[in-house]
PDB file of C-alpha atoms in Angstrom:
ATOM      1  CA  MET A 343     140.350  62.515  75.553  1.00 36.00           C
ATOM      2  CA  PRO A 344     141.571  64.794  78.368  1.00 39.00           C
ATOM      3  CA  GLY A 345     138.990  67.443  77.523  1.00 39.00           C
ATOM      4  CA  ASP A 346     136.112  64.980  77.839  1.00 40.00           C
ATOM      5  CA  LEU A 347     137.467  63.701  81.157  1.00 34.00           C
ATOM      6  CA  GLY A 348     137.691  67.262  82.463  1.00 38.00           C
ATOM      7  CA  GLU A 349     134.077  67.946  81.541  1.00 43.00           C
ATOM      8  CA  GLU A 350     132.981  64.724  83.200  1.00 40.00           C
ATOM      9  CA  ARG A 351     134.896  65.543  86.356  1.00 38.00           C
ATOM     10  CA  ARG A 352     133.301  68.999  86.572  1.00 44.00           C
ATOM     11  CA  ASP A 353     129.860  67.419  86.249  1.00 46.00           C
ATOM     12  CA  ILE A 354     130.634  65.083  89.154  1.00 43.00           C
ATOM     13  CA  VAL A 355     131.870  67.924  91.363  1.00 45.00           C
ATOM     14  CA  ASP A 356     128.899  70.137  90.501  1.00 47.00           C
ATOM     15  CA  GLU A 357     126.392  67.350  91.153  1.00 52.00           C
ATOM     16  CA  THR A 358     128.065  66.615  94.493  1.00 84.00           C
ATOM     17  CA  ILE A 359     127.728  70.247  95.571  1.00 94.00           C
ATOM     18  CA  ALA A 360     124.012  70.107  94.816  1.00 96.00           C
ATOM     19  CA  ALA A 361     123.545  66.774  96.578  1.00 95.00           C
ATOM     20  CA  ALA A 362     125.367  67.974  99.699  1.00 96.00           C
ATOM     21  CA  ALA A 363     123.377  71.209  99.718  1.00 97.00           C
ATOM     22  CA  ILE A 364     120.074  69.339  99.394  1.00 97.00           C
ATOM     23  CA  ARG A 365     120.947  66.948 102.233  1.00 96.00           C
ATOM     24  CA  TRP A 366     121.799  69.901 104.458  1.00 97.00           C
ATOM     25  CA  PHE A 367     118.630  71.754 103.405  1.00 97.00           C
ATOM     26  CA  ASP A 368     116.395  68.779 104.151  1.00 96.00           C
ATOM     27  CA  ALA A 369     117.779  68.631 107.688  1.00 97.00           C
ATOM     28  CA  ASN A 370     118.229  72.324 108.493  1.00 97.00           C
ATOM     29  CA  ALA A 371     115.961  74.533 106.386  1.00 97.00           C
ATOM     30  CA  ARG A 372     113.861  77.103 108.219  1.00 97.00           C
ATOM     31  CA  ASP A 373     110.179  76.239 108.448  1.00 97.00           C
ATOM     32  CA  LEU A 374     108.703  79.019 106.315  1.00 98.00           C
ATOM     33  CA  PRO A 375     105.071  78.989 105.144  1.00 97.00           C
ATOM     34  CA  TRP A 376     105.869  79.552 101.467  1.00 97.00           C
ATOM     35  CA  ARG A 377     107.957  76.357 101.558  1.00 96.00           C
ATOM     36  CA  HIS A 378     105.084  74.167 102.733  1.00 95.00           C
ATOM     37  CA  PRO A 379     103.830  71.604 100.210  1.00 92.00           C
ATOM     38  CA  ASP A 380     100.390  73.235 100.106  1.00 93.00           C
ATOM     39  CA  ALA A 381     101.768  76.697  99.294  1.00 95.00           C
ATOM     40  CA  GLY A 382     100.575  77.409  95.782  1.00 96.00           C
ATOM     41  CA  ALA A 383     102.086  79.549  93.055  1.00 98.00           C
ATOM     42  CA  TRP A 384     100.223  82.690  94.168  1.00 98.00           C
ATOM     43  CA  ALA A 385     101.503  82.382  97.732  1.00 98.00           C
ATOM     44  CA  ILE A 386     105.036  81.843  96.463  1.00 98.00           C
ATOM     45  CA  LEU A 387     104.787  84.841  94.135  1.00 98.00           C
ATOM     46  CA  VAL A 388     103.564  87.032  97.008  1.00 98.00           C
ATOM     47  CA  SER A 389     106.418  85.842  99.235  1.00 98.00           C
ATOM     48  CA  GLU A 390     109.056  86.522  96.579  1.00 97.00           C
ATOM     49  CA  VAL A 391     107.823  90.069  96.024  1.00 97.00           C
ATOM     50  CA  MET A 392     107.662  90.773  99.755  1.00 97.00           C
ATOM     51  CA  LEU A 393     111.108  89.306 100.415  1.00 96.00           C
ATOM     52  CA  GLN A 394     112.848  91.697  98.023  1.00 93.00           C
ATOM     53  CA  GLN A 395     115.184  93.792 100.198  1.00 89.00           C
ATOM     54  CA  THR A 396     113.165  92.842 103.293  1.00 93.00           C
ATOM     55  CA  PRO A 397     114.108  90.399 106.110  1.00 93.00           C
ATOM     56  CA  VAL A 398     112.060  87.243 106.648  1.00 96.00           C
ATOM     57  CA  THR A 399     111.040  88.278 110.173  1.00 95.00           C
ATOM     58  CA  ARG A 400     109.334  91.422 108.844  1.00 95.00           C
ATOM     59  CA  VAL A 401     107.718  89.614 105.938  1.00 97.00           C
ATOM     60  CA  LEU A 402     106.058  86.766 107.869  1.00 97.00           C
ATOM     61  CA  PRO A 403     103.175  88.689 109.526  1.00 96.00           C
ATOM     62  CA  ALA A 404     102.504  90.777 106.404  1.00 96.00           C
ATOM     63  CA  TYR A 405     102.535  87.674 104.207  1.00 97.00           C
ATOM     64  CA  GLU A 406     100.038  85.824 106.391  1.00 97.00           C
ATOM     65  CA  ALA A 407      97.699  88.824 106.630  1.00 97.00           C
ATOM     66  CA  TRP A 408      97.911  89.418 102.873  1.00 98.00           C
ATOM     67  CA  LEU A 409      96.973  85.859 101.935  1.00 98.00           C
ATOM     68  CA  ALA A 410      94.229  85.747 104.550  1.00 98.00           C
ATOM     69  CA  ARG A 411      92.621  88.736 102.827  1.00 98.00           C
ATOM     70  CA  TRP A 412      93.535  87.892  99.223  1.00 98.00           C
ATOM     71  CA  PRO A 413      94.072  84.124  98.887  1.00 98.00           C
ATOM     72  CA  THR A 414      93.929  84.295  95.085  1.00 98.00           C
ATOM     73  CA  PRO A 415      95.024  86.759  92.386  1.00 98.00           C
ATOM     74  CA  ALA A 416      91.374  87.386  91.499  1.00 98.00           C
ATOM     75  CA  ALA A 417      90.608  88.410  95.079  1.00 98.00           C
ATOM     76  CA  LEU A 418      93.321  91.054  95.021  1.00 98.00           C
ATOM     77  CA  ALA A 419      92.451  92.180  91.488  1.00 98.00           C
ATOM     78  CA  GLY A 420      88.869  92.800  92.611  1.00 97.00           C
ATOM     79  CA  ASP A 421      89.957  95.182  95.354  1.00 97.00           C
ATOM     80  CA  GLU A 422      91.216  98.753  95.079  1.00 96.00           C
ATOM     81  CA  PRO A 423      94.965  99.264  94.551  1.00 96.00           C
ATOM     82  CA  GLY A 424      94.967 101.595  97.540  1.00 96.00           C
ATOM     83  CA  GLU A 425      93.977  98.680  99.758  1.00 97.00           C
ATOM     84  CA  ALA A 426      97.083  96.812  98.636  1.00 97.00           C
ATOM     85  CA  ILE A 427      99.181  99.805  99.665  1.00 97.00           C
ATOM     86  CA  ARG A 428      97.332  99.971 102.987  1.00 96.00           C
ATOM     87  CA  MET A 429      97.933  96.269 103.689  1.00 96.00           C
ATOM     88  CA  TRP A 430     101.586  96.599 102.732  1.00 96.00           C
ATOM     89  CA  GLY A 431     102.088  98.521 105.953  1.00 91.00           C
ATOM     90  CA  ARG A 432     105.699  99.276 106.816  1.00 88.00           C
ATOM     91  CA  LEU A 433     107.403  96.649 104.667  1.00 92.00           C
ATOM     92  CA  GLY A 434     109.070  99.429 102.683  1.00 90.00           C
ATOM     93  CA  TYR A 435     109.304 100.077  98.948  1.00 92.00           C
ATOM     94  CA  PRO A 436     105.485 100.308  98.680  1.00 94.00           C
ATOM     95  CA  ARG A 437     105.559 100.360  94.892  1.00 95.00           C
ATOM     96  CA  ARG A 438     105.880  96.603  95.248  1.00 96.00           C
ATOM     97  CA  ALA A 439     102.308  96.532  96.563  1.00 97.00           C
ATOM     98  CA  LEU A 440     101.093  98.442  93.529  1.00 96.00           C
ATOM     99  CA  ARG A 441     102.998  96.155  91.153  1.00 96.00           C
ATOM    100  CA  LEU A 442     101.583  93.108  92.938  1.00 97.00           C
ATOM    101  CA  HIS A 443      98.072  94.458  92.430  1.00 97.00           C
ATOM    102  CA  GLU A 444      98.801  95.038  88.741  1.00 97.00           C
ATOM    103  CA  CYS A 445     100.264  91.544  88.531  1.00 97.00           C
ATOM    104  CA  ALA A 446      97.151  90.017  90.115  1.00 98.00           C
ATOM    105  CA  THR A 447      94.957  91.920  87.658  1.00 98.00           C
ATOM    106  CA  ALA A 448      96.988  90.624  84.714  1.00 98.00           C
ATOM    107  CA  ILE A 449      96.810  87.048  86.031  1.00 98.00           C
ATOM    108  CA  ALA A 450      93.030  87.336  86.437  1.00 98.00           C
ATOM    109  CA  GLU A 451      92.542  88.835  82.974  1.00 97.00           C
ATOM    110  CA  ARG A 452      95.094  86.912  80.905  1.00 97.00           C
ATOM    111  CA  HIS A 453      95.429  83.570  82.674  1.00 98.00           C
ATOM    112  CA  GLY A 454      92.051  82.831  84.197  1.00 97.00           C
ATOM    113  CA  GLY A 455      93.258  83.643  87.693  1.00 97.00           C
ATOM    114  CA  VAL A 456      96.050  81.029  87.626  1.00 98.00           C
ATOM    115  CA  VAL A 457      99.702  82.025  87.946  1.00 98.00           C
ATOM    116  CA  PRO A 458     101.333  80.868  84.680  1.00 98.00           C
ATOM    117  CA  ASP A 459     103.880  78.077  84.813  1.00 96.00           C
ATOM    118  CA  ASP A 460     106.035  79.066  81.815  1.00 96.00           C
ATOM    119  CA  LEU A 461     108.919  81.499  82.107  1.00 96.00           C
ATOM    120  CA  ASP A 462     107.922  83.818  79.252  1.00 97.00           C
ATOM    121  CA  PRO A 463     104.368  84.577  80.481  1.00 98.00           C
ATOM    122  CA  LEU A 464     105.742  84.971  83.997  1.00 98.00           C
ATOM    123  CA  LEU A 465     108.250  87.534  82.723  1.00 97.00           C
ATOM    124  CA  ALA A 466     105.413  89.354  80.934  1.00 97.00           C
ATOM    125  CA  LEU A 467     103.543  89.986  84.193  1.00 97.00           C
ATOM    126  CA  PRO A 468     103.780  93.562  85.569  1.00 94.00           C
ATOM    127  CA  GLY A 469     106.528  93.934  88.140  1.00 89.00           C
ATOM    128  CA  VAL A 470     107.875  90.395  87.678  1.00 95.00           C
ATOM    129  CA  GLY A 471     111.555  90.389  86.778  1.00 94.00           C
ATOM    130  CA  ALA A 472     113.973  87.634  85.846  1.00 95.00           C
ATOM    131  CA  TYR A 473     114.630  86.547  89.424  1.00 96.00           C
ATOM    132  CA  THR A 474     110.987  86.417  90.528  1.00 97.00           C
ATOM    133  CA  ALA A 475     109.877  84.611  87.357  1.00 98.00           C
ATOM    134  CA  ARG A 476     112.515  81.907  87.817  1.00 98.00           C
ATOM    135  CA  ALA A 477     111.761  81.596  91.533  1.00 98.00           C
ATOM    136  CA  VAL A 478     108.062  80.970  90.854  1.00 98.00           C
ATOM    137  CA  ALA A 479     108.851  78.508  88.054  1.00 98.00           C
ATOM    138  CA  ALA A 480     111.253  76.589  90.292  1.00 98.00           C
ATOM    139  CA  PHE A 481     109.576  76.707  93.701  1.00 98.00           C
ATOM    140  CA  ALA A 482     105.928  76.566  92.615  1.00 98.00           C
ATOM    141  CA  TYR A 483     106.213  74.381  89.517  1.00 98.00           C
ATOM    142  CA  ARG A 484     109.390  72.388  90.301  1.00 97.00           C
ATOM    143  CA  GLN A 485     111.199  73.431  87.150  1.00 97.00           C
ATOM    144  CA  ARG A 486     114.930  73.412  86.501  1.00 97.00           C
ATOM    145  CA  GLN A 487     115.718  77.131  86.643  1.00 97.00           C
ATOM    146  CA  PRO A 488     118.784  78.952  87.987  1.00 97.00           C
ATOM    147  CA  VAL A 489     117.264  81.079  90.754  1.00 97.00           C
ATOM    148  CA  VAL A 490     119.941  83.664  91.531  1.00 97.00           C
ATOM    149  CA  ASP A 491     119.679  86.326  94.214  1.00 95.00           C
ATOM    150  CA  THR A 492     122.405  87.989  96.296  1.00 94.00           C
ATOM    151  CA  ASN A 493     122.748  84.958  98.562  1.00 96.00           C
ATOM    152  CA  VAL A 494     123.018  82.478  95.701  1.00 97.00           C
ATOM    153  CA  ARG A 495     125.514  84.662  93.844  1.00 96.00           C
ATOM    154  CA  ARG A 496     127.744  84.731  96.924  1.00 96.00           C
ATOM    155  CA  PHE A 497     127.455  80.996  97.609  1.00 97.00           C
ATOM    156  CA  VAL A 498     128.257  80.015  94.017  1.00 97.00           C
ATOM    157  CA  ALA A 499     131.050  82.587  93.706  1.00 95.00           C
ATOM    158  CA  ARG A 500     132.747  81.186  96.794  1.00 96.00           C
ATOM    159  CA  ALA A 501     132.118  77.490  96.264  1.00 96.00           C
ATOM    160  CA  VAL A 502     132.980  77.397  92.563  1.00 95.00           C
ATOM    161  CA  ALA A 503     135.001  80.476  91.588  1.00 94.00           C
ATOM    162  CA  GLY A 504     136.871  81.082  94.841  1.00 93.00           C
ATOM    163  CA  ALA A 505     135.727  84.710  94.983  1.00 92.00           C
ATOM    164  CA  ALA A 506     134.710  86.422  98.199  1.00 89.00           C
ATOM    165  CA  ASP A 507     131.447  87.763  96.769  1.00 90.00           C
ATOM    166  CA  GLY A 508     129.257  87.465  93.716  1.00 88.00           C
ATOM    167  CA  GLY A 509     128.860  91.149  92.930  1.00 83.00           C
ATOM    168  CA  HIS A 510     125.919  93.518  93.250  1.00 84.00           C
ATOM    169  CA  THR A 511     123.866  92.418  90.242  1.00 90.00           C
ATOM    170  CA  THR A 512     123.050  89.151  88.509  1.00 92.00           C
ATOM    171  CA  ARG A 513     124.877  88.712  85.209  1.00 92.00           C
ATOM    172  CA  PRO A 514     124.365  86.053  82.536  1.00 94.00           C
ATOM    173  CA  ALA A 515     127.533  84.380  83.809  1.00 94.00           C
ATOM    174  CA  ASP A 516     125.926  83.989  87.251  1.00 95.00           C
ATOM    175  CA  LEU A 517     122.927  82.216  85.729  1.00 96.00           C
ATOM    176  CA  THR A 518     125.231  79.930  83.741  1.00 96.00           C
ATOM    177  CA  ALA A 519     127.387  79.081  86.769  1.00 96.00           C
ATOM    178  CA  THR A 520     124.351  78.321  88.918  1.00 97.00           C
ATOM    179  CA  ALA A 521     122.619  76.287  86.212  1.00 97.00           C
ATOM    180  CA  ALA A 522     125.758  74.155  85.892  1.00 96.00           C
ATOM    181  CA  LEU A 523     125.327  73.086  89.527  1.00 96.00           C
ATOM    182  CA  LEU A 524     121.716  71.977  89.186  1.00 96.00           C
ATOM    183  CA  PRO A 525     120.813  68.285  88.849  1.00 95.00           C
ATOM    184  CA  ALA A 526     119.194  67.265  85.576  1.00 95.00           C
ATOM    185  CA  GLU A 527     115.926  66.134  87.189  1.00 96.00           C
ATOM    186  CA  PRO A 528     113.681  69.239  87.437  1.00 97.00           C
ATOM    187  CA  ALA A 529     112.185  68.643  90.895  1.00 97.00           C
ATOM    188  CA  LEU A 530     115.618  67.890  92.340  1.00 96.00           C
ATOM    189  CA  ALA A 531     117.032  70.976  90.632  1.00 97.00           C
ATOM    190  CA  ALA A 532     114.307  73.101  92.227  1.00 97.00           C
ATOM    191  CA  ARG A 533     115.230  71.641  95.611  1.00 97.00           C
ATOM    192  CA  ALA A 534     118.880  72.481  94.971  1.00 97.00           C
ATOM    193  CA  SER A 535     117.935  76.077  94.095  1.00 98.00           C
ATOM    194  CA  ALA A 536     116.151  76.419  97.431  1.00 98.00           C
ATOM    195  CA  ALA A 537     119.134  74.852  99.208  1.00 98.00           C
ATOM    196  CA  PHE A 538     121.654  77.238  97.620  1.00 98.00           C
ATOM    197  CA  MET A 539     119.502  80.188  98.637  1.00 97.00           C
ATOM    198  CA  GLU A 540     119.166  78.996 102.220  1.00 98.00           C
ATOM    199  CA  LEU A 541     122.888  78.306 102.537  1.00 98.00           C
ATOM    200  CA  GLY A 542     123.672  81.796 101.309  1.00 97.00           C
ATOM    201  CA  ALA A 543     121.158  83.319 103.715  1.00 96.00           C
ATOM    202  CA  VAL A 544     122.131  81.555 106.952  1.00 97.00           C
ATOM    203  CA  VAL A 545     125.568  79.935 106.501  1.00 98.00           C
ATOM    204  CA  CYS A 546     127.557  81.470 103.636  1.00 97.00           C
ATOM    205  CA  VAL A 547     126.730  84.975 104.826  1.00 96.00           C
ATOM    206  CA  ALA A 548     128.607  88.067 103.724  1.00 93.00           C
ATOM    207  CA  ARG A 549     130.603  89.160 106.761  1.00 91.00           C
ATOM    208  CA  THR A 550     130.931  86.187 109.093  1.00 94.00           C
ATOM    209  CA  PRO A 551     130.451  82.998 107.067  1.00 96.00           C
ATOM    210  CA  ARG A 552     129.894  79.876 109.176  1.00 96.00           C
ATOM    211  CA  CYS A 553     132.207  77.610 107.215  1.00 96.00           C
ATOM    212  CA  THR A 554     132.250  74.922 109.903  1.00 95.00           C
ATOM    213  CA  MET A 555     128.509  74.420 109.356  1.00 96.00           C
ATOM    214  CA  CYS A 556     128.703  74.379 105.560  1.00 96.00           C
ATOM    215  CA  PRO A 557     128.031  71.040 103.820  1.00 96.00           C
ATOM    216  CA  VAL A 558     130.341  71.937 100.926  1.00 96.00           C
ATOM    217  CA  ALA A 559     133.236  73.347 102.980  1.00 95.00           C
ATOM    218  CA  ASP A 560     135.512  70.473 101.952  1.00 92.00           C
ATOM    219  CA  ARG A 561     135.187  71.412  98.279  1.00 93.00           C
ATOM    220  CA  CYS A 562     134.752  75.188  98.540  1.00 95.00           C
ATOM    221  CA  ALA A 563     137.198  76.969  96.239  1.00 96.00           C
ATOM    222  CA  TRP A 564     137.153  80.153  98.352  1.00 95.00           C
ATOM    223  CA  ARG A 565     138.009  78.271 101.537  1.00 95.00           C
ATOM    224  CA  ALA A 566     140.722  76.300  99.752  1.00 95.00           C
ATOM    225  CA  ALA A 567     142.249  79.590  98.598  1.00 94.00           C
ATOM    226  CA  GLY A 568     142.434  80.863 102.184  1.00 94.00           C
ATOM    227  CA  ARG A 569     139.250  82.924 102.084  1.00 94.00           C
ATOM    228  CA  PRO A 570     140.735  85.905 100.175  1.00 91.00           C
ATOM    229  CA  ALA A 571     139.148  89.277 100.834  1.00 86.00           C
ATOM    230  CA  GLN A 572     136.841  90.901  98.349  1.00 75.00           C
ATOM    231  CA  GLY A 573     138.635  93.118  95.846  1.00 63.00           C
ATOM    232  CA  GLY A 574     137.535  96.636  94.977  1.00 53.00           C
ATOM    233  CA  PRO A 575     135.435  99.096  96.997  1.00 54.00           C
ATOM    234  CA  SER A 576     132.824  97.687  99.331  1.00 53.00           C
ATOM    235  CA  ARG A 577     129.181  98.475  98.797  1.00 56.00           C
ATOM    236  CA  ARG A 578     128.009 101.454 100.828  1.00 60.00           C
ATOM    237  CA  THR A 579     125.186 100.856 103.261  1.00 57.00           C
ATOM    238  CA  GLN A 580     122.067 102.797 102.317  1.00 61.00           C
ATOM    239  CA  THR A 581     120.971 105.399 104.831  1.00 79.00           C
ATOM    240  CA  TYR A 582     117.339 106.011 105.713  1.00 80.00           C
ATOM    241  CA  THR A 583     117.076 108.720 108.362  1.00 88.00           C
ATOM    242  CA  GLY A 584     116.420 112.109 106.850  1.00 89.00           C
ATOM    243  CA  THR A 585     115.984 110.841 103.307  1.00 93.00           C
ATOM    244  CA  ASP A 586     113.068 111.375 100.937  1.00 94.00           C
ATOM    245  CA  ARG A 587     112.310 107.688 101.425  1.00 92.00           C
ATOM    246  CA  GLN A 588     111.711 108.300 105.137  1.00 94.00           C
ATOM    247  CA  VAL A 589     109.447 111.258 104.387  1.00 96.00           C
ATOM    248  CA  ARG A 590     107.508 109.223 101.826  1.00 96.00           C
ATOM    249  CA  GLY A 591     106.985 106.541 104.462  1.00 95.00           C
ATOM    250  CA  LEU A 592     105.684 109.065 106.988  1.00 95.00           C
ATOM    251  CA  LEU A 593     103.249 110.539 104.478  1.00 97.00           C
ATOM    252  CA  LEU A 594     101.993 107.102 103.429  1.00 96.00           C
ATOM    253  CA  ALA A 595     101.528 106.091 107.066  1.00 95.00           C
ATOM    254  CA  VAL A 596      99.038 108.940 107.542  1.00 96.00           C
ATOM    255  CA  LEU A 597      97.125 107.962 104.389  1.00 96.00           C
ATOM    256  CA  ARG A 598      97.079 104.256 105.275  1.00 94.00           C
ATOM    257  CA  GLU A 599      95.526 104.964 108.651  1.00 94.00           C
ATOM    258  CA  ALA A 600      92.912 107.379 107.308  1.00 95.00           C
ATOM    259  CA  VAL A 601      89.409 106.302 106.338  1.00 91.00           C
ATOM    260  CA  GLU A 602      88.647 109.507 104.446  1.00 94.00           C
ATOM    261  CA  PRO A 603      90.836 111.633 102.156  1.00 96.00           C
ATOM    262  CA  VAL A 604      93.456 113.606 104.054  1.00 96.00           C
ATOM    263  CA  PRO A 605      93.855 117.405 103.759  1.00 97.00           C
ATOM    264  CA  ARG A 606      97.313 118.781 103.071  1.00 96.00           C
ATOM    265  CA  ALA A 607      97.432 120.362 106.527  1.00 96.00           C
ATOM    266  CA  ARG A 608      97.516 116.892 108.140  1.00 96.00           C
ATOM    267  CA  LEU A 609     100.388 115.857 105.905  1.00 96.00           C
ATOM    268  CA  ASP A 610     102.338 119.040 106.596  1.00 96.00           C
ATOM    269  CA  VAL A 611     102.873 118.110 110.242  1.00 95.00           C
ATOM    270  CA  VAL A 612     104.755 114.857 109.517  1.00 95.00           C
ATOM    271  CA  TRP A 613     107.946 116.598 108.350  1.00 96.00           C
ATOM    272  CA  PRO A 614     109.169 120.118 109.157  1.00 94.00           C
ATOM    273  CA  GLU A 615     111.063 120.828 105.906  1.00 95.00           C
ATOM    274  CA  PRO A 616     108.465 121.950 103.322  1.00 95.00           C
ATOM    275  CA  ILE A 617     110.590 121.593 100.180  1.00 96.00           C
ATOM    276  CA  GLN A 618     111.573 118.016 100.958  1.00 96.00           C
ATOM    277  CA  ARG A 619     108.043 117.182 102.112  1.00 96.00           C
ATOM    278  CA  ASP A 620     106.494 118.507  98.902  1.00 96.00           C
ATOM    279  CA  ARG A 621     109.099 116.683  96.812  1.00 97.00           C
ATOM    280  CA  ALA A 622     108.309 113.414  98.594  1.00 96.00           C
ATOM    281  CA  LEU A 623     104.566 113.929  98.113  1.00 97.00           C
ATOM    282  CA  ARG A 624     105.025 114.679  94.403  1.00 97.00           C
ATOM    283  CA  GLY A 625     107.104 111.525  94.101  1.00 97.00           C
ATOM    284  CA  LEU A 626     104.321 109.448  95.669  1.00 96.00           C
ATOM    285  CA  ILE A 627     101.816 110.954  93.249  1.00 97.00           C
ATOM    286  CA  ASP A 628     104.084 110.338  90.247  1.00 96.00           C
ATOM    287  CA  ASP A 629     104.544 106.711  91.338  1.00 95.00           C
ATOM    288  CA  GLY A 630     100.792 106.160  91.526  1.00 95.00           C
ATOM    289  CA  LEU A 631     100.857 105.567  95.272  1.00 96.00           C
ATOM    290  CA  VAL A 632      98.784 108.654  96.149  1.00 97.00           C
ATOM    291  CA  ASP A 633      95.854 110.290  94.351  1.00 97.00           C
ATOM    292  CA  PRO A 634      95.498 114.102  94.585  1.00 97.00           C
ATOM    293  CA  LEU A 635      91.822 115.053  94.865  1.00 97.00           C
ATOM    294  CA  PRO A 636      89.949 118.348  94.470  1.00 96.00           C
ATOM    295  CA  GLY A 637      90.151 120.592  97.496  1.00 95.00           C
ATOM    296  CA  ASP A 638      93.845 119.929  98.148  1.00 95.00           C
ATOM    297  CA  VAL A 639      93.180 116.564  99.764  1.00 96.00           C
ATOM    298  CA  PHE A 640      94.917 113.243  99.144  1.00 97.00           C
ATOM    299  CA  ALA A 641      94.068 109.557  99.316  1.00 97.00           C
ATOM    300  CA  LEU A 642      95.381 106.134  98.428  1.00 96.00           C
ATOM    301  CA  PRO A 643      94.503 105.195  94.816  1.00 96.00           C
ATOM    302  CA  ARG A 644      91.035 103.748  94.266  1.00 90.00           C
ATOM    303  CA  GLY A 645      91.406 102.387  90.765  1.00 75.00           C
TER     304      GLY A 645
END
């Protein structure tokens, strides 16, 4: 029966990792509003969309202002999509605001204004991918779902596989490895998912991991292997200055602050290079973030 014993032993180790992570999380987790018991599924969905590629410190004020204005999906769905872009401010990647508006409209029309609690209808919402759907199912509805982002991939890769990093994208193997760590009881599994994410964000960080603070350091495969370096080329840091993304942000800033449609002449002054400026403006129009109006004027979309 050696095979059965091996499976049983892995279950014990995996469960212990989750239990240690949850104990640490209960004592050390950051006090974030979307983690409060009264944070509903809509608030959690908004937070997950805002937190994509954006630090917590930048998200907090935007999140609070957003929910103060649109506390329900129906409230956002009843407003113009351009207002969502305006409220998004300087969070970056403003298409997320447009997708969130589309998502709110779908929730209002298909689900009676209530964020669905099943994975398939969550995945069917506009702009909601595999990670966001599982995060809402786990954190809002206390379901047993492997919630895997960059931080979780790194934590699981180190603790279980002994690798320095979990890679740049989530693969089916990452979901399987994370699911194997989750307790069987759904609410406890959801707590473990939050704990893994927090550990990856503040302790098991990419460049300077704080192993002495880690609750699973004594059973971490990466630490036991001597913390081997990551193999292969490192991921290049994305630049911002001088890119089309910067120009798009400058153009949107003018439109967000304007009450009336903006003539092209006002947009021309935000960037000196006309070819790049026109390319950025065309990109905003193609993405549905800007509406061109008669008379060579531009505005945020109104519906």
